[in-house]
Amino acid sequence: MKVFSVCGISGSGKTTTIENIIKELVARGYRVGSVKDIHRDGFTIDPVETANTRRHKAAGSTLVCARGFEETSMLYPTQLPMDKILDFYEKDYDWVVLEGVDCIAVPTIVTAHTAEDLAQKWSAMSIAVSGRISCEISEHNGKPAIDATTGIKQLVDLLELNVYERLPNFPPECCGACGMQSCGDLAAAIVGGTKRRSDCVADQGIELFINEKRILMVPFVQAILKNALVGVVSELEGYEKGCQIDIKLFDNLLQIQEK
């Protein structure tokens, strides 16, 4: 699954840019989801004090589901980490578009009114400029400025070229196998062209699925699991060094390719 964000100040063209990107991605056959971050104190999905779902929460329910004829909403009692939110999309979507999200390291399109606004929102993760200011400039810091209302095919071509499969975002102290201090540093290096997505080794080696969801593991944990399994299986008749081992546990399949 590929994830990117569109960031910019209010009224700079974020939503218009996202609308056009989503339409073009869908036209190209992709399954697309989206997340909008709302930066407003006091905002709640369920603001009406007399609403039944509000009464459920007040009574002590810590997870409330509201299901209507045309949509379903899950009301969590806290702000979920963005990685946790993205986990809900992982299985069924090719792309997720984030609006106004700058708390995780993903490729970012910046929208702005002015050069000052652009400089304020620019980061190592920025890959392009769009929104209102894209009508006035052709590039910024070596990255192209593309108006999503007139150049949407070019903008989505750029996304297909520059947005990579989602990184695991492990805690910095848990990995470092790619040579970087954190997954965020690796993300910035990929955008900057000094690293590649394949430099992340978390999705190489053991493939572990739980309820059809891929579970990424740091190399240290992969090595523990692989060595334990291979150590047992290697004592059995039919084992050959380098062979593929398939283990089925409660209808789940774990594949190990020994090297």
CSV table of C-alpha atoms in Angstrom, one decimal, residues 1-2 22 24-34 89-97:
chain,number,residue,atom,x,y,z
A,1,MET,CA,0.0,0.0,0.0
A,2,LYS,CA,1.3,3.4,-1.0
A,22,ILE,CA,-8.3,10.5,-6.1
A,24,GLU,CA,-7.3,10.1,-11.5
A,25,LEU,CA,-6.0,7.2,-9.3
A,26,VAL,CA,-9.4,5.6,-9.5
A,27,ALA,CA,-9.5,6.1,-13.2
A,28,ARG,CA,-6.2,4.2,-13.4
A,29,GLY,CA,-7.8,1.2,-11.7
A,30,TYR,CA,-6.5,1.7,-8.1
A,31,ARG,CA,-8.4,1.2,-4.9
A,32,VAL,CA,-8.1,4.5,-3.0
A,33,GLY,CA,-8.8,5.4,0.6
A,34,SER,CA,-8.2,8.8,2.4
A,89,TYR,CA,-6.5,0.3,5.0
A,90,GLU,CA,-3.5,-2.1,4.5
A,91,LYS,CA,-5.4,-5.1,3.2
A,92,ASP,CA,-7.9,-3.6,0.8
A,93,TYR,CA,-6.4,-0.4,-0.6
A,94,ASP,CA,-3.6,0.3,-3.1
A,95,TRP,CA,-3.3,4.0,-2.2
A,96,VAL,CA,-4.2,6.1,0.9
A,97,VAL,CA,-4.3,9.9,0.5
